[in-house]
Amino acid sequence: MSARRTESQQRIIKLLKQLKREISAQELFVELRKRKQPLGLATVYRSLKTLAVQGLVKTRTLASGESLYSLIDTTNHRLTCLQCGESIALEDCPACDMEADVPQSLHFKVYYHTFELFGLCCSCQEQISTEA
Ligand SMILES: [Zn+2]
Ligand SMILES: [Zn+2]
């Protein structure tokens, strides 16, 4: 299915490519304004949803409930610190192999996966042990 992309969707993809990082819909809205390519916030949300269903954009929801969006080709293997929110990229991921192993019988088209481990980063561990 190669759906025709609307002008707003194209703007969002272009911006995500330039930014090369995860961004919230709200931030995206602000960035588009800065670049003099404003879109309404509702349009930003709607376009992101469509792009996600088409397998171009992925979403990650933070513990705070906020959703971050990025293009699918950016890696999503990480260690996330619960204290400071720092996110460290991981090279290896067991889910990469699993993606190929999804049973054919399920007829599920896999677009991407995320692999995230939660805990405390080095500096937060030190901070917490000195506080105690
Ligand atoms: Zn930390
Ligand atoms: Zn993986």
Tab-separated table of N, CA, C and O and ligand atoms in Angstrom:
chain	number	residue	atom	x	y	z
A	1	MET	N	0.835	-1.190	0.000
A	1	MET	CA	0.000	0.000	0.000
A	1	MET	C	0.871	1.241	0.000
A	1	MET	O	1.573	1.528	0.961
A	2	SER	N	0.890	1.978	-1.090
A	2	SER	CA	1.638	3.226	-1.089
A	2	SER	C	0.649	4.381	-1.117
A	2	SER	O	0.204	4.823	-2.163
A	3	ALA	N	0.299	4.821	0.060
A	3	ALA	CA	-0.681	5.892	0.184
A	3	ALA	C	-0.063	7.219	-0.239
A	3	ALA	O	1.111	7.456	-0.008
A	4	ARG	N	-0.856	8.045	-0.859
A	4	ARG	CA	-0.383	9.360	-1.248
A	4	ARG	C	-0.291	10.214	0.005
A	4	ARG	O	-1.176	10.189	0.850
A	5	ARG	N	0.796	10.919	0.105
A	5	ARG	CA	1.009	11.682	1.322
A	5	ARG	C	0.533	13.117	1.181
A	5	ARG	O	0.756	13.748	0.156
A	6	THR	N	-0.103	13.593	2.209
A	6	THR	CA	-0.576	14.970	2.183
A	6	THR	C	0.599	15.920	2.431
A	6	THR	O	1.651	15.510	2.931
A	7	GLU	N	0.361	17.148	2.122
A	7	GLU	CA	1.353	18.201	2.343
A	7	GLU	C	1.819	18.228	3.815
A	7	GLU	O	3.009	18.311	4.091
A	8	SER	N	0.870	18.103	4.739
A	8	SER	CA	1.244	18.154	6.158
A	8	SER	C	2.115	16.960	6.543
A	8	SER	O	3.078	17.099	7.285
A	9	GLN	N	1.755	15.775	6.016
A	9	GLN	CA	2.554	14.594	6.327
A	9	GLN	C	3.978	14.745	5.799
A	9	GLN	O	4.937	14.378	6.460
A	10	GLN	N	4.093	15.320	4.599
A	10	GLN	CA	5.422	15.520	4.020
A	10	GLN	C	6.269	16.470	4.860
A	10	GLN	O	7.448	16.233	5.068
A	11	ARG	N	5.644	17.520	5.352
A	11	ARG	CA	6.370	18.471	6.195
A	11	ARG	C	6.895	17.794	7.452
A	11	ARG	O	8.010	18.039	7.885
A	12	ILE	N	6.051	16.953	8.035
A	12	ILE	CA	6.435	16.279	9.276
A	12	ILE	C	7.583	15.299	9.036
A	12	ILE	O	8.558	15.271	9.789
A	13	ILE	N	7.494	14.540	7.964
A	13	ILE	CA	8.566	13.594	7.645
A	13	ILE	C	9.886	14.327	7.424
A	13	ILE	O	10.926	13.927	7.936
A	14	LYS	N	9.811	15.418	6.675
A	14	LYS	CA	11.010	16.195	6.386
A	14	LYS	C	11.657	16.694	7.679
A	14	LYS	O	12.872	16.597	7.861
A	15	LEU	N	10.832	17.175	8.566
A	15	LEU	CA	11.339	17.708	9.825
A	15	LEU	C	11.946	16.592	10.687
A	15	LEU	O	13.024	16.753	11.259
A	16	LEU	N	11.277	15.460	10.761
A	16	LEU	CA	11.802	14.335	11.550
A	16	LEU	C	13.150	13.876	10.992
A	16	LEU	O	14.040	13.500	11.747
A	17	LYS	N	13.293	13.923	9.688
A	17	LYS	CA	14.561	13.541	9.052
A	17	LYS	C	15.663	14.498	9.460
A	17	LYS	O	16.782	14.101	9.729
A	18	GLN	N	15.322	15.787	9.485
A	18	GLN	CA	16.316	16.799	9.842
A	18	GLN	C	16.709	16.699	11.308
A	18	GLN	O	17.864	16.843	11.658
A	19	LEU	N	15.738	16.449	12.156
A	19	LEU	CA	15.989	16.462	13.585
A	19	LEU	C	16.757	15.227	14.051
A	19	LEU	O	17.547	15.303	14.980
A	20	LYS	N	16.506	14.093	13.428
A	20	LYS	CA	17.179	12.825	13.789
A	20	LYS	C	17.066	12.499	15.277
A	20	LYS	O	18.007	12.005	15.897
A	21	ARG	N	15.963	12.839	15.877
A	21	ARG	CA	15.755	12.478	17.277
A	21	ARG	C	14.264	12.345	17.530
A	21	ARG	O	13.452	12.702	16.678
A	22	GLU	N	13.933	11.861	18.703
A	22	GLU	CA	12.524	11.738	19.058
A	22	GLU	C	11.996	13.109	19.471
A	22	GLU	O	12.703	13.896	20.072
A	23	ILE	N	10.740	13.322	19.164
A	23	ILE	CA	10.163	14.625	19.451
A	23	ILE	C	8.685	14.442	19.802
A	23	ILE	O	8.025	13.547	19.268
A	24	SER	N	8.184	15.268	20.702
A	24	SER	CA	6.764	15.188	21.034
A	24	SER	C	5.961	15.965	19.993
A	24	SER	O	6.519	16.786	19.261
A	25	ALA	N	4.673	15.711	19.928
A	25	ALA	CA	3.816	16.396	18.964
A	25	ALA	C	3.833	17.907	19.221
A	25	ALA	O	3.873	18.707	18.289
A	26	GLN	N	3.855	18.251	20.484
A	26	GLN	CA	3.884	19.667	20.879
A	26	GLN	C	5.151	20.359	20.375
A	26	GLN	O	5.099	21.459	19.817
A	27	GLU	N	6.287	19.694	20.579
A	27	GLU	CA	7.572	20.219	20.108
A	27	GLU	C	7.605	20.338	18.590
A	27	GLU	O	8.159	21.270	18.035
A	28	LEU	N	7.043	19.327	17.955
A	28	LEU	CA	6.982	19.294	16.495
A	28	LEU	C	6.205	20.505	15.988
A	28	LEU	O	6.587	21.177	15.039
A	29	PHE	N	5.125	20.767	16.652
A	29	PHE	CA	4.268	21.913	16.355
A	29	PHE	C	5.088	23.210	16.428
A	29	PHE	O	5.033	24.050	15.535
A	30	VAL	N	5.887	23.341	17.492
A	30	VAL	CA	6.725	24.529	17.690
A	30	VAL	C	7.819	24.619	16.623
A	30	VAL	O	8.045	25.684	16.048
A	31	GLU	N	8.473	23.478	16.352
A	31	GLU	CA	9.540	23.451	15.342
A	31	GLU	C	9.020	23.857	13.959
A	31	GLU	O	9.687	24.558	13.217
A	32	LEU	N	7.823	23.400	13.623
A	32	LEU	CA	7.233	23.735	12.321
A	32	LEU	C	6.974	25.234	12.214
A	32	LEU	O	7.172	25.834	11.172
A	33	ARG	N	6.562	25.829	13.304
A	33	ARG	CA	6.323	27.280	13.323
A	33	ARG	C	7.623	28.029	13.114
A	33	ARG	O	7.683	28.981	12.348
A	34	LYS	N	8.667	27.585	13.824
A	34	LYS	CA	9.983	28.210	13.706
A	34	LYS	C	10.457	28.193	12.266
A	34	LYS	O	11.140	29.096	11.818
A	35	ARG	N	10.126	27.109	11.567
A	35	ARG	CA	10.554	26.964	10.174
A	35	ARG	C	9.555	27.578	9.202
A	35	ARG	O	9.616	27.319	8.021
A	36	LYS	N	8.644	28.337	9.722
A	36	LYS	CA	7.618	28.993	8.913
A	36	LYS	C	6.812	28.008	8.070
A	36	LYS	O	6.476	28.265	6.927
A	37	GLN	N	6.554	26.845	8.648
A	37	GLN	CA	5.716	25.853	7.982
A	37	GLN	C	4.628	25.397	8.954
A	37	GLN	O	4.481	24.209	9.210
A	38	PRO	N	3.919	26.359	9.526
A	38	PRO	CA	3.015	26.013	10.616
A	38	PRO	C	1.893	25.055	10.208
A	38	PRO	O	1.370	25.121	9.095
A	39	LEU	N	1.582	24.168	11.140
A	39	LEU	CA	0.423	23.282	11.010
A	39	LEU	C	-0.325	23.373	12.330
A	39	LEU	O	0.285	23.606	13.365
A	40	GLY	N	-1.620	23.186	12.297
A	40	GLY	CA	-2.382	23.178	13.531
A	40	GLY	C	-2.010	21.966	14.362
A	40	GLY	O	-1.597	20.939	13.819
A	41	LEU	N	-2.126	22.089	15.681
A	41	LEU	CA	-1.755	20.978	16.558
A	41	LEU	C	-2.577	19.730	16.262
A	41	LEU	O	-2.059	18.617	16.247
A	42	ALA	N	-3.863	19.917	15.986
A	42	ALA	CA	-4.727	18.774	15.666
A	42	ALA	C	-4.254	18.077	14.393
A	42	ALA	O	-4.263	16.843	14.309
A	43	THR	N	-3.803	18.867	13.427
A	43	THR	CA	-3.282	18.300	12.168
A	43	THR	C	-1.997	17.523	12.428
A	43	THR	O	-1.779	16.454	11.860
A	44	VAL	N	-1.145	18.071	13.309
A	44	VAL	CA	0.104	17.386	13.653
A	44	VAL	C	-0.217	16.010	14.244
A	44	VAL	O	0.328	14.990	13.806
A	45	TYR	N	-1.142	15.966	15.192
A	45	TYR	CA	-1.520	14.697	15.829
A	45	TYR	C	-2.099	13.720	14.801
A	45	TYR	O	-1.739	12.545	14.775
A	46	ARG	N	-3.002	14.227	13.964
A	46	ARG	CA	-3.663	13.374	12.985
A	46	ARG	C	-2.657	12.811	11.972
A	46	ARG	O	-2.681	11.628	11.656
A	47	SER	N	-1.748	13.679	11.522
A	47	SER	CA	-0.748	13.243	10.550
A	47	SER	C	0.195	12.205	11.155
A	47	SER	O	0.552	11.233	10.503
A	48	LEU	N	0.572	12.427	12.413
A	48	LEU	CA	1.473	11.476	13.077
A	48	LEU	C	0.816	10.105	13.192
A	48	LEU	O	1.442	9.073	12.989
A	49	LYS	N	-0.473	10.108	13.496
A	49	LYS	CA	-1.214	8.852	13.630
A	49	LYS	C	-1.251	8.120	12.288
A	49	LYS	O	-0.974	6.922	12.210
A	50	THR	N	-1.543	8.852	11.230
A	50	THR	CA	-1.586	8.252	9.897
A	50	THR	C	-0.221	7.696	9.506
A	50	THR	O	-0.116	6.571	9.005
A	51	LEU	N	0.826	8.476	9.765
A	51	LEU	CA	2.180	8.039	9.406
A	51	LEU	C	2.584	6.802	10.206
A	51	LEU	O	3.286	5.938	9.702
A	52	ALA	N	2.099	6.720	11.440
A	52	ALA	CA	2.396	5.546	12.270
A	52	ALA	C	1.731	4.299	11.688
A	52	ALA	O	2.343	3.234	11.610
A	53	VAL	N	0.486	4.440	11.270
A	53	VAL	CA	-0.252	3.313	10.701
A	53	VAL	C	0.381	2.866	9.380
A	53	VAL	O	0.381	1.686	9.038
A	54	GLN	N	0.964	3.813	8.660
A	54	GLN	CA	1.637	3.481	7.395
A	54	GLN	C	3.031	2.919	7.606
A	54	GLN	O	3.706	2.531	6.653
A	55	GLY	N	3.484	2.913	8.863
A	55	GLY	CA	4.792	2.325	9.159
A	55	GLY	C	5.961	3.243	8.892
A	55	GLY	O	7.074	2.790	8.678
A	56	LEU	N	5.735	4.544	8.915
A	56	LEU	CA	6.820	5.489	8.659
A	56	LEU	C	7.336	6.148	9.936
A	56	LEU	O	8.483	6.538	10.033
A	57	VAL	N	6.443	6.248	10.886
A	57	VAL	CA	6.772	6.927	12.138
A	57	VAL	C	6.460	5.985	13.285
A	57	VAL	O	5.502	5.224	13.224
A	58	LYS	N	7.287	6.029	14.319
A	58	LYS	CA	6.980	5.207	15.488
A	58	LYS	C	6.791	6.068	16.726
A	58	LYS	O	7.271	7.203	16.786
A	59	THR	N	6.110	5.522	17.672
A	59	THR	CA	5.778	6.240	18.890
A	59	THR	C	6.376	5.529	20.087
A	59	THR	O	6.391	4.307	20.134
A	60	ARG	N	6.824	6.309	21.032
A	60	ARG	CA	7.260	5.741	22.299
A	60	ARG	C	6.612	6.578	23.387
A	60	ARG	O	6.662	7.802	23.338
A	61	THR	N	5.986	5.924	24.340
A	61	THR	CA	5.322	6.659	25.405
A	61	THR	C	6.189	6.633	26.658
A	61	THR	O	6.606	5.573	27.111
A	62	LEU	N	6.456	7.807	27.180
A	62	LEU	CA	7.284	7.925	28.373
A	62	LEU	C	6.473	7.623	29.621
A	62	LEU	O	5.243	7.589	29.589
A	63	ALA	N	7.176	7.431	30.730
A	63	ALA	CA	6.507	7.180	32.007
A	63	ALA	C	5.567	8.327	32.365
A	63	ALA	O	4.555	8.136	33.030
A	64	SER	N	5.892	9.526	31.884
A	64	SER	CA	5.059	10.700	32.157
A	64	SER	C	3.761	10.695	31.344
A	64	SER	O	2.894	11.524	31.551
A	65	GLY	N	3.649	9.761	30.397
A	65	GLY	CA	2.458	9.685	29.570
A	65	GLY	C	2.609	10.434	28.261
A	65	GLY	O	1.759	10.337	27.376
A	66	GLU	N	3.717	11.158	28.128
A	66	GLU	CA	3.955	11.900	26.900
A	66	GLU	C	4.453	10.955	25.805
A	66	GLU	O	5.227	10.048	26.082
A	67	SER	N	4.004	11.167	24.583
A	67	SER	CA	4.438	10.334	23.470
A	67	SER	C	5.501	11.044	22.657
A	67	SER	O	5.389	12.237	22.383
A	68	LEU	N	6.522	10.288	22.279
A	68	LEU	CA	7.579	10.825	21.429
A	68	LEU	C	7.525	10.124	20.089
A	68	LEU	O	7.294	8.920	20.016
A	69	TYR	N	7.776	10.890	19.034
A	69	TYR	CA	7.704	10.354	17.677
A	69	TYR	C	9.061	10.448	17.005
A	69	TYR	O	9.825	11.372	17.254
A	70	SER	N	9.342	9.471	16.169
A	70	SER	CA	10.562	9.527	15.362
A	70	SER	C	10.350	8.676	14.122
A	70	SER	O	9.405	7.891	14.055
A	71	LEU	N	11.258	8.830	13.159
A	71	LEU	CA	11.158	7.989	11.975
A	71	LEU	C	11.549	6.577	12.355
A	71	LEU	O	12.335	6.354	13.273
A	72	ILE	N	11.019	5.621	11.618
A	72	ILE	CA	11.222	4.229	11.976
A	72	ILE	C	12.666	3.771	11.848
A	72	ILE	O	13.098	2.870	12.550
A	73	ASP	N	13.454	4.428	10.997
A	73	ASP	CA	14.818	3.934	10.824
A	73	ASP	C	15.786	4.325	11.943
A	73	ASP	O	16.929	3.904	11.943
A	74	THR	N	15.353	5.105	12.909
A	74	THR	CA	16.235	5.390	14.039
A	74	THR	C	16.139	4.243	15.044
A	74	THR	O	15.068	3.684	15.233
A	75	THR	N	17.244	3.880	15.659
A	75	THR	CA	17.237	2.714	16.549
A	75	THR	C	16.435	3.003	17.805
A	75	THR	O	16.382	4.128	18.281
A	76	ASN	N	15.849	1.984	18.315
A	76	ASN	CA	15.076	2.148	19.529
A	76	ASN	C	15.424	1.069	20.545
A	76	ASN	O	14.577	0.359	21.046
A	77	HIS	N	16.713	0.951	20.790
A	77	HIS	CA	17.218	0.042	21.808
A	77	HIS	C	17.871	0.905	22.864
A	77	HIS	O	18.821	1.599	22.564
A	78	ARG	N	17.379	0.853	24.056
A	78	ARG	CA	17.945	1.786	25.025
A	78	ARG	C	17.816	1.357	26.472
A	78	ARG	O	17.016	0.510	26.832
A	79	LEU	N	18.668	1.999	27.271
A	79	LEU	CA	18.590	1.898	28.715
A	79	LEU	C	18.048	3.235	29.179
A	79	LEU	O	18.592	4.266	28.804
A	80	THR	N	16.997	3.225	29.943
A	80	THR	CA	16.422	4.496	30.377
A	80	THR	C	16.489	4.621	31.897
A	80	THR	O	16.082	3.720	32.621
A	81	CYS	N	17.019	5.755	32.349
A	81	CYS	CA	17.146	5.999	33.782
A	81	CYS	C	15.829	6.569	34.316
A	81	CYS	O	15.302	7.545	33.792
A	82	LEU	N	15.326	5.941	35.366
A	82	LEU	CA	14.045	6.361	35.946
A	82	LEU	C	14.163	7.672	36.719
A	82	LEU	O	13.178	8.363	36.934
A	83	GLN	N	15.381	7.987	37.138
A	83	GLN	CA	15.578	9.183	37.941
A	83	GLN	C	15.725	10.439	37.072
A	83	GLN	O	14.972	11.376	37.203
A	84	CYS	N	16.676	10.425	36.151
A	84	CYS	CA	16.953	11.645	35.379
A	84	CYS	C	16.410	11.566	33.950
A	84	CYS	O	16.416	12.554	33.233
A	85	GLY	N	15.964	10.400	33.552
A	85	GLY	CA	15.375	10.272	32.223
A	85	GLY	C	16.389	10.093	31.108
A	85	GLY	O	16.038	10.024	29.935
A	86	GLU	N	17.668	10.013	31.473
A	86	GLU	CA	18.700	9.825	30.449
A	86	GLU	C	18.488	8.493	29.728
A	86	GLU	O	18.108	7.494	30.318
A	87	SER	N	18.750	8.528	28.450
A	87	SER	CA	18.515	7.368	27.612
A	87	SER	C	19.812	6.997	26.904
A	87	SER	O	20.387	7.819	26.216
A	88	ILE	N	20.264	5.786	27.125
A	88	ILE	CA	21.524	5.345	26.527
A	88	ILE	C	21.219	4.313	25.451
A	88	ILE	O	20.491	3.349	25.697
A	89	ALA	N	21.758	4.517	24.251
A	89	ALA	CA	21.487	3.590	23.147
A	89	ALA	C	22.193	2.257	23.377
A	89	ALA	O	23.309	2.209	23.881
A	90	LEU	N	21.516	1.172	23.042
A	90	LEU	CA	22.077	-0.168	23.135
A	90	LEU	C	22.327	-0.704	21.736
A	90	LEU	O	21.508	-0.513	20.849
A	91	GLU	N	23.442	-1.373	21.553
A	91	GLU	CA	23.758	-1.943	20.246
A	91	GLU	C	22.982	-3.245	20.031
A	91	GLU	O	22.362	-3.445	18.997
A	92	ASP	N	23.046	-4.090	21.009
A	92	ASP	CA	22.466	-5.420	20.849
A	92	ASP	C	21.074	-5.502	21.423
A	92	ASP	O	20.768	-4.858	22.413
A	93	CYS	N	20.256	-6.306	20.774
A	93	CYS	CA	18.885	-6.411	21.215
A	93	CYS	C	18.329	-7.772	20.822
A	93	CYS	O	18.413	-8.165	19.658
A	94	PRO	N	17.787	-8.512	21.773
A	94	PRO	CA	17.259	-9.837	21.454
A	94	PRO	C	16.019	-9.780	20.561
A	94	PRO	O	15.730	-10.731	19.840
A	95	ALA	N	15.310	-8.663	20.591
A	95	ALA	CA	14.073	-8.560	19.808
A	95	ALA	C	14.341	-8.486	18.308
A	95	ALA	O	13.467	-8.787	17.504
A	96	CYS	N	15.560	-8.077	17.913
A	96	CYS	CA	15.891	-8.004	16.488
A	96	CYS	C	15.742	-9.380	15.839
A	96	CYS	O	15.233	-9.497	14.728
A	97	ASP	N	16.177	-10.421	16.533
A	97	ASP	CA	16.056	-11.776	15.989
A	97	ASP	C	14.605	-12.233	16.007
A	97	ASP	O	14.151	-12.929	15.105
A	98	MET	N	13.908	-11.848	17.043
A	98	MET	CA	12.511	-12.270	17.183
A	98	MET	C	11.635	-11.743	16.054
A	98	MET	O	10.680	-12.381	15.650
A	99	GLU	N	11.989	-10.574	15.551
A	99	GLU	CA	11.177	-9.961	14.508
A	99	GLU	C	11.049	-10.896	13.299
A	99	GLU	O	9.989	-11.008	12.693
A	100	ALA	N	12.150	-11.574	12.989
A	100	ALA	CA	12.137	-12.490	11.850
A	100	ALA	C	11.384	-13.783	12.182
A	100	ALA	O	10.976	-14.519	11.284
A	101	ASP	N	11.205	-14.034	13.464
A	101	ASP	CA	10.601	-15.290	13.897
A	101	ASP	C	9.100	-15.224	14.169
A	101	ASP	O	8.522	-16.173	14.674
A	102	VAL	N	8.480	-14.115	13.862
A	102	VAL	CA	7.026	-14.018	14.059
A	102	VAL	C	6.361	-15.032	13.125
A	102	VAL	O	6.636	-15.036	11.929
A	103	PRO	N	5.539	-15.915	13.683
A	103	PRO	CA	4.953	-16.965	12.842
A	103	PRO	C	4.180	-16.397	11.655
A	103	PRO	O	3.397	-15.462	11.807
A	104	GLN	N	4.435	-16.959	10.482
A	104	GLN	CA	3.745	-16.558	9.253
A	104	GLN	C	2.231	-16.660	9.404
A	104	GLN	O	1.492	-15.864	8.851
A	105	SER	N	1.824	-17.674	10.174
A	105	SER	CA	0.397	-17.948	10.313
A	105	SER	C	-0.370	-16.780	10.930
A	105	SER	O	-1.576	-16.680	10.793
A	106	LEU	N	0.338	-15.890	11.624
A	106	LEU	CA	-0.356	-14.760	12.250
A	106	LEU	C	-0.657	-13.643	11.247
A	106	LEU	O	-1.441	-12.750	11.540
A	107	HIS	N	-0.001	-13.694	10.093
A	107	HIS	CA	-0.194	-12.682	9.053
A	107	HIS	C	-0.079	-11.274	9.610
A	107	HIS	O	-0.886	-10.407	9.337
A	108	PHE	N	0.944	-11.104	10.421
A	108	PHE	CA	1.142	-9.788	11.026
A	108	PHE	C	2.330	-9.120	10.367
A	108	PHE	O	3.399	-9.707	10.254
A	109	LYS	N	2.140	-7.902	9.905
A	109	LYS	CA	3.245	-7.196	9.272
A	109	LYS	C	3.964	-6.374	10.332
A	109	LYS	O	3.399	-5.420	10.871
A	110	VAL	N	5.183	-6.763	10.654
A	110	VAL	CA	5.935	-6.059	11.688
A	110	VAL	C	6.637	-4.854	11.088
A	110	VAL	O	7.369	-4.979	10.117
A	111	TYR	N	6.419	-3.700	11.679
A	111	TYR	CA	7.077	-2.478	11.218
A	111	TYR	C	8.350	-2.203	12.008
A	111	TYR	O	9.346	-1.794	11.495
A	112	TYR	N	8.265	-2.369	13.292
A	112	TYR	CA	9.410	-2.064	14.150
A	112	TYR	C	9.178	-2.650	15.529
A	112	TYR	O	8.093	-3.156	15.824
A	113	HIS	N	10.211	-2.587	16.368
A	113	HIS	CA	10.053	-2.989	17.762
A	113	HIS	C	10.823	-2.014	18.620
A	113	HIS	O	11.665	-1.268	18.131
A	114	THR	N	10.556	-2.035	19.878
A	114	THR	CA	11.353	-1.250	20.804
A	114	THR	C	11.879	-2.198	21.878
A	114	THR	O	11.237	-3.203	22.195
A	115	PHE	N	13.011	-1.900	22.394
A	115	PHE	CA	13.590	-2.711	23.457
A	115	PHE	C	14.160	-1.747	24.475
A	115	PHE	O	15.080	-0.980	24.187
A	116	GLU	N	13.608	-1.743	25.652
A	116	GLU	CA	13.974	-0.730	26.625
A	116	GLU	C	14.131	-1.362	28.001
A	116	GLU	O	13.259	-2.099	28.450
A	117	LEU	N	15.241	-1.084	28.637
A	117	LEU	CA	15.476	-1.554	29.994
A	117	LEU	C	15.491	-0.334	30.913
A	117	LEU	O	16.093	0.683	30.578
A	118	PHE	N	14.828	-0.460	32.044
A	118	PHE	CA	14.708	0.676	32.961
A	118	PHE	C	15.506	0.445	34.234
A	118	PHE	O	15.603	-0.678	34.715
A	119	GLY	N	16.062	1.513	34.761
A	119	GLY	CA	16.807	1.408	36.013
A	119	GLY	C	17.425	2.736	36.353
A	119	GLY	O	16.830	3.779	36.077
A	120	LEU	N	18.617	2.696	36.944
A	120	LEU	CA	19.292	3.933	37.325
A	120	LEU	C	20.630	4.042	36.627
A	120	LEU	O	21.391	3.071	36.569
A	121	CYS	N	20.924	5.209	36.087
A	121	CYS	CA	22.208	5.421	35.443
A	121	CYS	C	23.284	5.557	36.513
A	121	CYS	O	22.988	5.675	37.703
A	122	CYS	N	24.526	5.565	36.048
A	122	CYS	CA	25.685	5.591	36.935
A	122	CYS	C	25.620	6.736	37.956
A	122	CYS	O	25.740	6.523	39.154
A	123	SER	N	25.415	7.963	37.470
A	123	SER	CA	25.455	9.105	38.391
A	123	SER	C	24.259	9.121	39.338
A	123	SER	O	24.387	9.544	40.480
A	124	CYS	N	23.113	8.628	38.883
A	124	CYS	CA	21.950	8.591	39.770
A	124	CYS	C	22.116	7.538	40.867
A	124	CYS	O	21.653	7.730	41.991
A	125	GLN	N	22.796	6.450	40.552
A	125	GLN	CA	23.065	5.432	41.578
A	125	GLN	C	23.899	6.036	42.697
A	125	GLN	O	23.630	5.827	43.877
A	126	GLU	N	24.924	6.805	42.314
A	126	GLU	CA	25.796	7.445	43.306
A	126	GLU	C	25.024	8.426	44.154
A	126	GLU	O	25.129	8.444	45.374
A	127	GLN	N	24.220	9.223	43.482
A	127	GLN	CA	23.416	10.225	44.172
A	127	GLN	C	22.502	9.588	45.206
A	127	GLN	O	22.423	10.039	46.337
A	128	ILE	N	21.857	8.516	44.800
A	128	ILE	CA	20.889	7.874	45.677
A	128	ILE	C	21.584	7.200	46.864
A	128	ILE	O	21.098	7.256	47.992
A	129	SER	N	22.761	6.609	46.629
A	129	SER	CA	23.438	5.938	47.734
A	129	SER	C	24.005	6.950	48.736
A	129	SER	O	24.099	6.656	49.920
A	130	THR	N	24.350	8.164	48.271
A	130	THR	CA	24.836	9.175	49.226
A	130	THR	C	23.682	9.817	49.983
A	130	THR	O	23.836	10.238	51.120
A	131	GLU	N	22.530	9.872	49.350
A	131	GLU	CA	21.335	10.439	50.011
A	131	GLU	C	20.857	9.551	51.143
A	131	GLU	O	20.346	10.025	52.138
A	132	ALA	N	20.980	8.254	50.960
A	132	ALA	CA	20.416	7.287	51.914
A	132	ALA	C	21.115	7.321	53.270
A	132	ALA	O	22.243	7.718	53.390
B	1	ZN	ZN	20.071	8.974	35.855
B	2	ZN	ZN	16.196	-4.776	18.105
